[in-house]
Amino acid sequence: MSRCTWTSTCTALITAGLRLRGVDVLTAQDDGRRHVPDNVLLDRAADLLRVLFSQDEDLLAEATRRQREGIAFAGVVYGYRRPRLVLTS
């Protein structure tokens, strides 16, 4: 079973879809860490041996900084967030 920790910017629909497919998803909200800094989320994911999924560019920047400085973390999966198309009549 895959294990993943998600940041608070990820949608409930994606979370539900992954859970239906057997992925062990732990959201930041479920873990009581909805409003914590990115560095804390990365550390928590590493403590839990989970990859962190995010659509937050700031978290991606923190992961990049850590990688460049040789600071260990479990891993990040970044999902580009497309702008929403709003149709009006």
mmCIF file of C-alpha atoms in Angstrom:
data_model
loop_
_atom_site.group_PDB
_atom_site.id
_atom_site.type_symbol
_atom_site.label_atom_id
_atom_site.label_comp_id
_atom_site.label_asym_id
_atom_site.label_seq_id
_atom_site.Cartn_x
_atom_site.Cartn_y
_atom_site.Cartn_z
ATOM 1 C CA MET A 1 0.000 0.000 0.000
ATOM 2 C CA SER A 2 1.293 3.440 -0.906
ATOM 3 C CA ARG A 3 1.570 6.013 1.862
ATOM 4 C CA CYS A 4 1.275 9.706 1.350
ATOM 5 C CA THR A 5 0.914 12.861 3.436
ATOM 6 C CA TRP A 6 -0.882 15.816 1.906
ATOM 7 C CA THR A 7 -0.752 19.510 2.571
ATOM 8 C CA SER A 8 -3.875 21.515 3.248
ATOM 9 C CA THR A 9 -4.000 22.916 -0.286
ATOM 10 C CA CYS A 10 -4.963 19.575 -1.818
ATOM 11 C CA THR A 11 -8.569 19.004 -2.683
ATOM 12 C CA ALA A 12 -10.896 16.613 -0.918
ATOM 13 C CA LEU A 13 -11.831 14.987 -4.225
ATOM 14 C CA ILE A 14 -8.255 13.970 -4.980
ATOM 15 C CA THR A 15 -7.848 12.657 -1.436
ATOM 16 C CA ALA A 16 -11.060 10.639 -1.669
ATOM 17 C CA GLY A 17 -10.084 9.226 -5.066
ATOM 18 C CA LEU A 18 -6.708 8.049 -3.806
ATOM 19 C CA ARG A 19 -8.244 6.477 -0.728
ATOM 20 C CA LEU A 20 -10.707 4.573 -2.939
ATOM 21 C CA ARG A 21 -7.667 3.160 -4.746
ATOM 22 C CA GLY A 22 -6.076 1.926 -1.526
ATOM 23 C CA VAL A 23 -3.568 4.735 -0.961
ATOM 24 C CA ASP A 24 -2.995 5.447 2.724
ATOM 25 C CA VAL A 25 -3.486 9.231 2.646
ATOM 26 C CA LEU A 26 -2.944 11.369 5.728
ATOM 27 C CA THR A 27 -3.885 15.006 5.224
ATOM 28 C CA ALA A 28 -2.307 17.826 7.177
ATOM 29 C CA GLN A 29 -5.776 18.533 8.571
ATOM 30 C CA ASP A 30 -6.221 14.922 9.734
ATOM 31 C CA ASP A 31 -2.822 15.129 11.424
ATOM 32 C CA GLY A 32 -3.678 18.374 13.234
ATOM 33 C CA ARG A 33 -1.143 20.370 11.213
ATOM 34 C CA ARG A 34 -3.250 22.456 8.866
ATOM 35 C CA HIS A 35 -1.527 25.782 9.510
ATOM 36 C CA VAL A 36 2.068 24.752 10.192
ATOM 37 C CA PRO A 37 5.084 25.970 8.196
ATOM 38 C CA ASP A 38 6.353 23.958 5.236
ATOM 39 C CA ASN A 39 9.545 22.915 7.016
ATOM 40 C CA VAL A 40 7.468 21.351 9.803
ATOM 41 C CA LEU A 41 5.326 19.451 7.274
ATOM 42 C CA LEU A 42 8.431 18.083 5.556
ATOM 43 C CA ASP A 43 9.903 16.990 8.882
ATOM 44 C CA ARG A 44 6.631 15.363 9.943
ATOM 45 C CA ALA A 45 6.341 13.453 6.667
ATOM 46 C CA ALA A 46 9.904 12.188 7.113
ATOM 47 C CA ASP A 47 9.164 11.116 10.700
ATOM 48 C CA LEU A 48 6.178 9.120 9.405
ATOM 49 C CA LEU A 49 8.183 7.710 6.441
ATOM 50 C CA ARG A 50 5.728 9.290 4.007
ATOM 51 C CA VAL A 51 6.113 11.195 0.786
ATOM 52 C CA LEU A 52 4.543 14.650 0.926
ATOM 53 C CA PHE A 53 2.201 15.667 -1.899
ATOM 54 C CA SER A 54 1.545 19.353 -2.409
ATOM 55 C CA GLN A 55 0.300 21.866 -4.921
ATOM 56 C CA ASP A 56 2.004 24.675 -2.997
ATOM 57 C CA GLU A 57 4.920 26.324 -4.788
ATOM 58 C CA ASP A 58 6.370 27.553 -1.477
ATOM 59 C CA LEU A 59 6.673 23.971 -0.235
ATOM 60 C CA LEU A 60 8.353 23.017 -3.499
ATOM 61 C CA ALA A 61 10.841 25.848 -2.935
ATOM 62 C CA GLU A 62 11.563 24.564 0.598
ATOM 63 C CA ALA A 63 12.151 21.050 -0.736
ATOM 64 C CA THR A 64 14.461 22.429 -3.418
ATOM 65 C CA ARG A 65 16.416 24.364 -0.792
ATOM 66 C CA ARG A 66 16.793 21.255 1.333
ATOM 67 C CA GLN A 67 17.926 19.208 -1.631
ATOM 68 C CA ARG A 68 20.561 21.785 -2.591
ATOM 69 C CA GLU A 69 21.824 22.049 0.991
ATOM 70 C CA GLY A 70 21.898 18.287 1.548
ATOM 71 C CA ILE A 71 19.139 18.328 4.190
ATOM 72 C CA ALA A 72 17.316 14.996 4.216
ATOM 73 C CA PHE A 73 13.550 14.666 3.715
ATOM 74 C CA ALA A 74 11.311 11.779 2.680
ATOM 75 C CA GLY A 75 10.298 13.197 -0.684
ATOM 76 C CA VAL A 76 7.857 15.551 -2.343
ATOM 77 C CA VAL A 77 5.381 14.960 -5.130
ATOM 78 C CA TYR A 78 4.364 18.271 -6.653
ATOM 79 C CA GLY A 79 1.091 18.632 -8.519
ATOM 80 C CA TYR A 80 0.833 21.686 -10.724
ATOM 81 C CA ARG A 81 -2.426 23.492 -10.063
ATOM 82 C CA ARG A 82 -4.024 24.639 -13.279
ATOM 83 C CA PRO A 83 -6.006 27.863 -13.215
ATOM 84 C CA ARG A 84 -9.715 27.219 -13.018
ATOM 85 C CA LEU A 85 -11.830 28.044 -16.018
ATOM 86 C CA VAL A 86 -15.010 29.865 -15.046
ATOM 87 C CA LEU A 87 -17.727 29.948 -17.674
ATOM 88 C CA THR A 88 -20.406 32.569 -17.577
ATOM 89 C CA SER A 89 -23.411 33.019 -19.806
#
